[in-house]
Every structure is written in structure tokens, then in C-alpha cells.
Amino acid sequence: MHASTKCHKSSLSFLSSRIAFLGSCAIVLALAPAPRDVRAGSLISYQDAAPLGLERVWFAQARVDVSRHRVTNWVLYENNLLAATNGGLVQSFNAETGETLWTTQAGPLDQPAFGPAVSQDYVALVSGASLYTLDRASGRLLWSTSLGSAPAEAPALSNTDAYVPFLSGRIESYQLADPKKPTWYFQSVGRIFYPPSVSGELVTWPTSRGYLYVGQAGAPHVLYRIQTNSVAIAPPTEAFGLLFVAVQDGNVHCFKLLNGNEKWRYSMGFPATGRPGVVGERLYVASSEPMLHALEAVSGQELWDVPGITHFAAQGIKNVYGLDEGGRLVVINKETGQYIGTLPGPGRFKAVFNDYSDRIYLVDDRGLVQCLREMGAVEPTIHRRVEAAAEKPSEEAVPAEAEMPATDEQLDDSGFGAPEASPFSAEPSDDSDNPFGFE
């Protein structure tokens, strides 16, 4: 046989074997399970949500470079849901549609950032040793200013001022209209590990020495301070002229806003995992036991408690929603506290704290956000307005603290203020005008 004919047959034989090999590979690949799309696999399907009376309204993805950064905080403020990364990127979503309204890089990418804080017109965060303020409507950077030293946590915003906490216990106020320098500062007793909180006309912040400071937000000065037997684990929640504070020893305290007197306290037995949520006349707080507790907000009377829930998420028309230890959504009957079900799937979600509306926002640190609602709840139910003015405390009944840094004599070797006796005795007194508690 001619050499060229042999070569031709050899080539055909090789080609046939390659085709057969590729065909077998195609069969194997067709039979093998498809690679799991992690992001798609994290989406809540209609089939999973419907048996629990829920539907997914929308989902969105925050802009984040996951090779370098993570979303560290989500904040709901009226019709805005805002995400902030540890690289200082802030993104604003329409909370009802999921539409991205704006995205702004505030501060350098390589500096840790805390925030965002939100008010009616402004958004603020701290990055490195600077405070950045954005226009809430457009996301435009309005100004930034150096703080002199690194802050301890996210700022808080009133309509006129930004409040920045420092680890030493110092808190500074900057006028939003003229931020060149702090207009007011105060040296607290103890260190600050949690961000301050603004509600109505009040600004409050807890310290590591068990003090809760209450100040006037619009014209900054301290009105009074409250001491508990343990450290607050989150900013307080204000409603009905009352302050609700969860502390590390497992107690939830309710104080009168006018004078700081304790109205009631409730023992959970385990530390809370977040701030109390007030929806209608109810207060919800979850503990590390884990357990979700439902109380009457004004009286402190227990309505029910449900085990297995570590975080409060939201209250709908029919049910209450929280997360279990695996980050799965748990559904509880609002009236009875009866367990209804758990959303199937791997979980690993976090929930945006929402005592403002009936929407449920499930998020993760890679920027995925999903909005759920009860079936048929086309229009959102608004539980309470963010900007509702708090009842103004009576300054005649609540002497202010000295608004100056602590002296060397007032600080112990650890940098904390000198210890003081607790202003509380064993039993509360509703009739006392003493702003520091009980007689």
C-alpha cells in the first residue's frame, strides 16, 4: 500500500478515536451535576417562601469587590436601605423596589469605615480619622473633616449635628451646616464601644461602665445619665416617652424619658443579641439563649417567648419574623407565639433590623439583599415614623452633667472614670424626680 494511503488511514483512525473520546466526555459531563451557582443558590424561591405565606418582592446586589471588602452594615431609614462596606463604599437602594439610587465612595479604600448613619437630609460615616457627610437624596459628598484621632464606632445624626464617639469615652458634635471644627464635646465615664443613637430630639450613648448618657440632640448638651448594673449591648430604642435598653446581664430596662427613672425591668436570663424593637404596642428582643421575647412595651408584661431565635427581623400583619442560629428565617404567629415554620435552605443570612415597616430584608456580607413580604401585602404597613419627635425632657427635673473632659483625679489607671455608686436601689419609684433613678 502506498505510504500516503497508510498515513491517511492512520489520520482517520486517530480522528475517530478523538471523536469517540470527546463524545464519552460529553456524556459524562451531561450526567454529572451542574456546578452550583452560589449566588443563585442563595436566592429564596417562590416554592420555598409560599408555604410560609411569603413572597420575594425583589433582590439586588450591592457593589462590592469581594476579593478585598465586605458589606459590614445595612441600615433602613424610611424609604431607603443603605449598605456600607469596610472600604467606605455606600450604596442607597429604594427599600420598596430595590432600585439603586446612588453609589458613593467616601474615604480611601484601604481605611476601615464605620457607618452609615442617616437622617432626613444626610448620610454620614467615618473612615480612618475623618468624618464624611453625603447628601441623602443624591449621594453627593458634601464635606469631610479630620477628627484628629480614630473614632470608636459609627456616628449618629440629628437634623443639625453629627455625633462622633471615641474609644476614650469622648463624644464630639459637628454642625452639619458648618463642620470646620467640633462645636461641642463631652467626656463620658467609661469607654464607648457602640454607636450613639438619635431619636426625635434626643441623642443617647452607652459606655463600658454601665452608664447611658441622654443629651439634647438639636442644641447639644447632656441632660442626665442613667446607670445600670451591666453594660448596654446596643443603642437604646425610644417610644411612648420611654427608653428601652438591653444590657449584658440579661435584663431589659425601661426608663422614663423625662427624668431617667426606671419604669420596669425584665429579665431574659441571657444577654440580648441586639437592640429592642418596638412595633405598635409591643417590644421584641432576642437573647443568646436563643429566645425571642415579646412584651407589652409600656407595662413590660410578657406576652410570649419562642426558643431558637437569635435576632428579631420584622413584624408583618399576621406573623413575626426572626433568624435562628443558622441564619434561617423563622416564622412565628404574632398573637400566640406559636411556631409556624422555618424557611428551607442553607440560610446563612443576616436580617436588617426593621421596626419601621412590615418588610423583611435578608442580606449577606457579599452584598446580596432580598426583600420579602407577606402574600397580598402590596402596600407596606408603616409601624412608626422615624422622625417622630420625642417628648422633650424637663430640664428643671434633670440636672445636666458638667460638659468638660474628666480631670486626672477623675480617671483611674485604666483610663476610666472613678467608680460611682449605682443610682438604683432594689425597687423602682415612679414618683421620684431624681433623674438618676431611685431613692
Coordinates of C-alpha atoms in Angstrom, one line a residue:
M1 CA 0.0 0.0 0.0
H2 CA 1.2 3.5 -0.8
A3 CA 2.7 5.4 2.1
S4 CA 0.3 8.3 1.7
T5 CA -2.7 6.0 1.8
K6 CA -1.4 4.5 5.1
C7 CA -0.9 7.9 6.6
H8 CA -4.5 8.9 5.5
K9 CA -6.0 5.8 7.2
S10 CA -3.9 6.5 10.3
S11 CA -5.2 10.0 10.5
L12 CA -8.8 8.9 10.1
S13 CA -8.3 6.3 12.8
F14 CA -6.9 8.9 15.2
L15 CA -9.7 11.3 14.4
S16 CA -12.3 8.7 15.0
S17 CA -10.8 7.8 18.4
R18 CA -10.7 11.5 19.4
I19 CA -14.4 11.9 18.4
A20 CA -15.3 8.9 20.4
F21 CA -13.3 10.2 23.4
L22 CA -14.9 13.6 23.3
G23 CA -18.3 12.0 22.9
S24 CA -17.8 10.0 26.0
C25 CA -16.7 13.1 27.9
A26 CA -19.8 14.9 26.8
I27 CA -21.9 12.0 28.1
V28 CA -20.1 12.1 31.5
L29 CA -20.5 15.9 31.7
A30 CA -24.2 15.7 30.9
L31 CA -24.7 13.1 33.6
A32 CA -22.6 15.0 36.2
P33 CA -24.3 17.6 38.4
A34 CA -24.1 21.1 37.2
P35 CA -21.7 23.4 39.1
R36 CA -23.5 25.2 41.9
D37 CA -24.1 28.9 41.4
V38 CA -23.6 30.2 44.9
R39 CA -25.4 33.5 44.3
A40 CA -28.4 31.9 42.6
G41 CA -28.4 29.2 45.2
S42 CA -28.8 31.9 47.8
L43 CA -31.9 33.3 46.3
I44 CA -35.2 32.5 48.0
S45 CA -37.6 30.8 45.6
Y46 CA -41.3 31.2 45.3
Q47 CA -41.7 27.5 46.1
D48 CA -39.8 27.9 49.4
A49 CA -41.5 31.1 50.5
A50 CA -45.1 30.4 49.6
P51 CA -45.8 27.6 52.2
L52 CA -44.9 30.2 54.9
G53 CA -47.2 32.8 53.4
L54 CA -44.4 34.9 52.0
E55 CA -43.2 36.1 48.6
R56 CA -39.9 37.6 47.4
V57 CA -40.6 41.1 46.1
W58 CA -37.1 41.9 44.8
F59 CA -33.5 41.2 45.1
A60 CA -30.4 43.2 44.4
Q61 CA -26.6 43.1 44.6
A62 CA -24.6 45.8 46.3
R63 CA -21.5 46.9 44.5
V64 CA -18.6 45.3 46.4
D65 CA -15.2 43.9 45.5
V66 CA -15.5 40.7 47.4
S67 CA -11.8 40.0 46.9
R68 CA -11.0 42.9 49.2
H69 CA -14.1 44.1 51.0
R70 CA -17.3 43.0 52.6
V71 CA -20.6 44.8 53.4
T72 CA -20.4 45.4 57.1
N73 CA -23.6 47.3 57.8
W74 CA -27.1 47.7 56.4
V75 CA -29.4 50.5 57.7
L76 CA -33.1 51.0 56.9
Y77 CA -34.3 54.6 57.1
E78 CA -37.9 55.2 55.9
N79 CA -37.8 54.5 52.1
N80 CA -34.0 54.0 51.9
L81 CA -32.0 50.8 52.5
L82 CA -28.3 51.7 52.7
A83 CA -25.3 49.4 52.6
A84 CA -21.8 50.3 53.6
T85 CA -18.6 48.3 53.1
N86 CA -15.5 48.2 55.2
G87 CA -13.8 50.0 52.4
G88 CA -16.0 53.1 52.7
L89 CA -18.4 52.5 49.8
V90 CA -22.0 53.5 50.5
Q91 CA -24.9 52.4 48.3
S92 CA -28.5 53.5 48.6
F93 CA -31.5 51.4 47.5
N94 CA -35.2 52.1 47.2
A95 CA -36.5 50.0 50.0
E96 CA -39.7 49.1 48.2
T97 CA -38.4 48.4 44.7
G98 CA -34.7 47.5 45.2
E99 CA -33.7 50.2 42.6
T100 CA -30.1 51.5 43.2
L101 CA -30.5 55.3 43.8
W102 CA -26.8 56.1 44.1
T103 CA -23.4 54.7 45.0
T104 CA -20.6 56.8 46.5
Q105 CA -17.0 56.0 47.6
A106 CA -16.4 58.0 50.8
G107 CA -12.9 57.9 52.1
P108 CA -9.9 55.8 51.0
L109 CA -10.4 52.1 50.1
D110 CA -7.6 51.0 52.4
Q111 CA -9.1 52.6 55.6
P112 CA -11.6 50.9 57.9
A113 CA -15.0 52.6 57.8
F114 CA -17.9 52.7 60.3
G115 CA -21.5 53.6 59.3
P116 CA -23.6 54.7 57.7
A117 CA -25.7 57.0 59.9
V118 CA -28.8 58.5 58.3
S119 CA -31.1 61.5 59.0
Q120 CA -33.7 63.3 56.9
D121 CA -31.2 65.0 54.7
Y122 CA -27.8 63.5 55.4
V123 CA -25.8 60.3 55.4
A124 CA -22.5 60.1 57.3
L125 CA -19.7 57.6 58.0
V126 CA -16.3 57.7 59.4
S127 CA -13.3 56.3 57.6
G128 CA -9.8 56.3 59.1
A129 CA -9.7 59.5 61.2
S130 CA -12.1 61.5 59.1
L131 CA -15.9 62.2 59.1
Y132 CA -17.6 62.2 55.7
T133 CA -21.1 63.6 55.0
L134 CA -23.2 62.9 51.9
D135 CA -26.5 64.3 50.6
R136 CA -29.1 61.6 51.3
A137 CA -31.1 62.3 48.1
S138 CA -28.2 62.2 45.6
G139 CA -25.2 60.6 47.5
R140 CA -23.1 63.6 46.6
L141 CA -20.2 64.1 49.0
L142 CA -20.9 67.4 50.8
W143 CA -17.8 67.7 53.0
S144 CA -15.2 65.8 55.1
T145 CA -13.3 66.8 58.1
S146 CA -10.4 65.4 60.1
L147 CA -11.2 64.1 63.5
G148 CA -7.8 64.2 65.0
S149 CA -7.9 60.6 66.1
A150 CA -9.6 57.4 65.1
P151 CA -13.2 57.1 66.2
A152 CA -14.5 54.1 68.0
E153 CA -17.8 53.5 66.1
A154 CA -20.2 54.9 63.6
P155 CA -21.5 58.4 64.1
A156 CA -25.1 59.4 64.8
L157 CA -27.1 62.2 63.0
S158 CA -29.7 64.6 64.0
N159 CA -31.1 67.1 61.6
T160 CA -28.5 69.6 62.6
D161 CA -25.5 67.8 64.1
A162 CA -23.2 64.8 63.7
Y163 CA -22.1 63.0 66.8
V164 CA -18.8 61.0 66.7
P165 CA -17.8 58.7 69.5
F166 CA -14.2 57.9 70.5
L167 CA -12.9 54.9 72.4
S168 CA -11.8 57.0 75.3
G169 CA -15.4 58.0 76.1
R170 CA -15.2 61.3 74.4
I171 CA -18.1 62.3 72.1
E172 CA -17.9 65.3 69.7
S173 CA -20.6 67.2 67.9
Y174 CA -20.1 68.7 64.4
Q175 CA -22.7 71.1 62.8
L176 CA -23.8 69.7 59.5
A177 CA -24.0 73.2 58.0
D178 CA -20.6 74.3 59.2
P179 CA -18.3 71.3 60.0
K180 CA -14.9 73.0 60.3
K181 CA -14.5 72.1 64.0
P182 CA -16.4 70.4 66.7
T183 CA -19.0 72.7 68.3
W184 CA -19.4 70.6 71.5
Y185 CA -17.7 67.7 73.2
F186 CA -18.2 65.7 76.3
Q187 CA -16.0 63.2 78.3
S188 CA -18.1 60.2 79.4
V189 CA -17.2 57.9 82.2
G190 CA -16.0 54.7 80.6
R191 CA -15.2 53.7 77.1
I192 CA -17.6 53.7 74.1
F193 CA -17.9 50.5 72.1
Y194 CA -21.3 51.1 70.5
P195 CA -22.5 54.0 68.2
P196 CA -24.6 56.7 69.7
S197 CA -28.3 56.9 68.7
V198 CA -30.6 59.8 67.8
S199 CA -34.3 59.6 68.3
G200 CA -36.5 62.6 68.0
E201 CA -34.8 65.4 70.0
L202 CA -32.5 63.1 72.0
V203 CA -29.1 61.7 71.5
T204 CA -28.0 58.7 73.7
W205 CA -24.9 56.6 74.0
P206 CA -23.9 53.8 76.4
T207 CA -20.4 53.3 77.9
S208 CA -18.5 50.4 79.3
R209 CA -19.1 51.5 82.9
G210 CA -22.8 50.8 82.6
Y211 CA -23.8 54.4 82.0
L212 CA -26.4 55.5 79.5
Y213 CA -26.0 59.2 78.6
V214 CA -29.0 61.2 77.4
G215 CA -28.5 64.5 75.7
Q216 CA -30.3 67.2 73.7
A217 CA -29.7 66.5 70.0
G218 CA -30.6 69.8 68.5
A219 CA -28.7 72.0 71.0
P220 CA -26.0 69.6 72.2
H221 CA -25.7 69.2 75.9
V222 CA -26.1 66.3 78.4
L223 CA -29.4 66.2 80.2
Y224 CA -28.8 63.3 82.5
R225 CA -27.2 59.9 82.7
I226 CA -28.5 56.5 83.9
Q227 CA -26.5 53.7 85.4
T228 CA -27.4 50.1 85.2
N229 CA -25.7 47.1 86.8
S230 CA -24.3 46.0 83.5
V231 CA -23.2 47.3 80.1
A232 CA -25.6 48.1 77.4
I233 CA -25.0 45.9 74.4
A234 CA -26.6 48.2 71.8
P235 CA -28.1 51.6 71.4
P236 CA -31.5 52.1 73.2
T237 CA -34.9 52.3 71.4
E238 CA -37.2 55.2 72.2
A239 CA -41.0 55.1 72.0
F240 CA -44.0 56.3 74.1
G241 CA -41.8 58.7 76.0
L242 CA -39.7 55.7 77.2
L243 CA -36.2 54.4 76.6
F244 CA -35.7 50.6 76.3
V245 CA -32.2 49.4 77.0
A246 CA -30.9 45.8 76.8
V247 CA -27.8 45.1 78.9
Q248 CA -25.2 42.2 79.2
D249 CA -26.6 40.7 82.4
G250 CA -29.8 39.7 80.5
N251 CA -32.0 42.5 81.7
V252 CA -34.1 44.8 79.6
H253 CA -34.7 48.2 81.3
C254 CA -37.4 50.7 80.6
F255 CA -36.7 54.3 81.6
K256 CA -38.9 57.4 81.6
L257 CA -37.6 59.8 79.0
L258 CA -38.5 62.9 81.1
N259 CA -36.3 62.1 84.1
G260 CA -34.4 58.8 83.6
N261 CA -36.5 57.0 86.3
E262 CA -36.8 53.3 85.8
K263 CA -40.4 52.2 84.9
W264 CA -39.8 48.4 84.7
R265 CA -37.2 45.8 84.0
Y266 CA -37.5 42.4 82.5
S267 CA -35.0 39.5 83.0
M268 CA -34.3 37.3 80.0
G269 CA -31.6 35.3 81.8
F270 CA -29.2 35.6 78.8
P271 CA -27.7 38.7 77.1
A272 CA -29.6 40.3 74.3
T273 CA -28.3 39.9 70.8
G274 CA -29.4 43.3 69.5
R275 CA -31.4 46.4 70.3
P276 CA -35.1 46.1 71.3
G277 CA -37.6 46.6 68.5
V278 CA -40.9 48.4 69.2
V279 CA -43.8 47.7 66.8
G280 CA -47.2 49.1 67.7
E281 CA -47.6 48.5 71.5
R282 CA -45.2 45.6 71.5
L283 CA -41.5 45.2 72.3
Y284 CA -39.4 42.4 70.8
V285 CA -35.9 41.5 71.9
A286 CA -33.9 38.3 71.2
S287 CA -31.4 36.8 73.6
S288 CA -28.4 34.5 73.1
E289 CA -30.2 31.6 74.8
P290 CA -31.5 31.7 72.0
M291 CA -35.0 33.1 72.6
L292 CA -37.3 35.8 71.1
H293 CA -39.3 37.6 73.8
A294 CA -42.5 39.6 73.1
L295 CA -43.5 42.1 75.8
E296 CA -46.1 44.9 76.2
A297 CA -43.9 47.9 75.7
V298 CA -45.5 50.2 78.3
S299 CA -46.0 47.7 81.1
G300 CA -43.2 45.2 80.5
Q301 CA -45.6 42.3 80.8
E302 CA -44.5 39.2 78.9
L303 CA -46.8 38.1 76.1
W304 CA -44.8 35.0 74.9
D305 CA -41.3 33.7 74.2
V306 CA -40.1 31.4 71.5
P307 CA -36.9 29.4 71.6
G308 CA -34.4 29.1 68.8
I309 CA -34.4 32.7 67.5
T310 CA -31.3 34.8 67.9
H311 CA -32.4 38.0 66.1
F312 CA -35.6 40.0 65.5
A313 CA -36.2 40.8 61.9
A314 CA -39.7 42.3 61.4
Q315 CA -43.4 42.1 62.2
G316 CA -45.9 41.6 59.4
I317 CA -49.7 41.9 59.6
K318 CA -50.1 38.2 60.6
N319 CA -46.7 37.0 61.8
V320 CA -43.4 37.9 63.4
Y321 CA -40.0 37.0 61.8
G322 CA -36.6 36.3 63.2
L323 CA -33.4 34.4 62.4
D324 CA -32.2 31.2 64.0
E325 CA -28.6 30.4 64.8
G326 CA -28.0 29.1 61.2
G327 CA -29.2 32.3 59.7
R328 CA -32.5 30.9 58.5
L329 CA -35.8 32.8 58.6
V330 CA -38.2 31.7 61.3
V331 CA -42.0 32.5 61.2
I332 CA -44.0 32.9 64.5
N333 CA -47.7 33.7 64.9
K334 CA -47.9 37.2 66.2
E335 CA -50.8 36.7 68.6
T336 CA -49.9 33.3 70.2
G337 CA -46.2 33.0 69.7
Q338 CA -46.8 29.6 68.0
Y339 CA -44.0 28.4 65.7
I340 CA -45.2 28.2 62.1
G341 CA -42.1 27.2 60.2
T342 CA -38.6 27.9 59.0
L343 CA -37.6 28.9 55.5
P344 CA -35.7 25.9 54.0
G345 CA -32.3 26.1 52.5
P346 CA -28.7 26.7 53.8
G347 CA -29.6 30.0 55.4
R348 CA -26.5 32.0 56.5
F349 CA -28.5 35.2 56.1
K350 CA -28.5 38.3 58.3
A351 CA -31.6 40.4 58.8
V352 CA -31.8 44.1 58.6
F353 CA -33.3 45.3 61.9
N354 CA -36.8 46.7 61.0
D355 CA -39.3 48.0 63.4
Y356 CA -40.3 50.7 60.9
S357 CA -42.3 48.6 58.4
D358 CA -43.6 45.1 57.7
R359 CA -40.9 44.3 55.1
I360 CA -38.3 41.6 55.7
Y361 CA -34.8 42.3 54.4
L362 CA -32.3 39.4 54.3
V363 CA -28.7 40.2 53.5
D364 CA -25.2 38.8 53.4
D365 CA -21.8 40.3 53.6
R366 CA -21.1 39.8 49.9
G367 CA -23.8 42.4 49.1
L368 CA -26.9 40.2 48.3
V369 CA -30.2 41.7 49.6
Q370 CA -33.6 40.2 49.3
C371 CA -37.0 41.8 50.3
L372 CA -39.8 39.5 51.4
R373 CA -43.4 40.4 52.3
E374 CA -46.5 38.6 53.4
M375 CA -48.6 37.5 50.4
G376 CA -51.1 40.2 49.4
A377 CA -49.3 42.9 51.4
V378 CA -48.8 45.0 48.2
E379 CA -48.6 48.3 50.1
P380 CA -46.2 48.4 53.0
T381 CA -47.5 48.8 56.5
I382 CA -45.6 51.6 58.3
H383 CA -45.4 50.8 62.1
R384 CA -43.8 54.1 63.2
R385 CA -42.3 57.2 61.7
V386 CA -38.5 57.6 62.1
E387 CA -38.7 61.4 62.6
A388 CA -41.4 61.4 65.2
A389 CA -40.4 64.0 67.8
A390 CA -39.7 62.7 71.2
E391 CA -41.3 64.3 74.2
K392 CA -38.8 66.9 75.3
P393 CA -37.3 66.2 78.8
S394 CA -37.9 68.7 81.5
E395 CA -34.5 70.4 82.2
E396 CA -35.8 71.5 85.6
A397 CA -36.1 67.9 86.7
V398 CA -32.9 66.6 85.2
P399 CA -29.7 68.5 86.0
A400 CA -27.1 68.4 83.3
E401 CA -23.7 66.8 83.7
A402 CA -20.6 69.0 83.6
E403 CA -19.7 69.4 79.9
M404 CA -16.0 69.1 80.2
P405 CA -13.3 66.5 80.0
A406 CA -12.7 64.4 83.1
T407 CA -9.7 65.6 85.2
D408 CA -6.8 63.4 86.1
E409 CA -8.3 62.9 89.5
Q410 CA -11.5 61.6 87.9
L411 CA -9.7 58.9 85.9
D412 CA -8.4 55.7 87.3
D413 CA -5.3 53.8 86.0
S414 CA -7.3 52.2 83.2
G415 CA -8.4 55.5 81.8
F416 CA -12.0 55.0 83.0
G417 CA -13.7 57.5 85.3
A418 CA -13.7 56.8 89.0
P419 CA -16.4 54.3 90.1
E420 CA -19.6 55.7 91.4
A421 CA -22.4 54.1 93.4
S422 CA -25.4 52.8 91.4
P423 CA -28.2 55.3 91.4
F424 CA -30.7 52.4 91.6
S425 CA -31.9 50.7 94.7
A426 CA -33.8 47.4 94.6
E427 CA -37.3 48.8 93.8
P428 CA -38.3 51.4 91.3
S429 CA -40.1 54.6 92.3
D430 CA -42.3 56.2 89.7
D431 CA -42.9 59.3 91.8
S432 CA -39.3 60.5 92.2
D433 CA -38.0 63.4 90.2
N434 CA -34.4 62.2 90.8
P435 CA -33.0 61.8 87.2
F436 CA -30.6 59.2 88.4
G437 CA -33.1 56.6 89.4
F438 CA -34.5 55.5 92.8
E439 CA -34.4 56.9 96.3

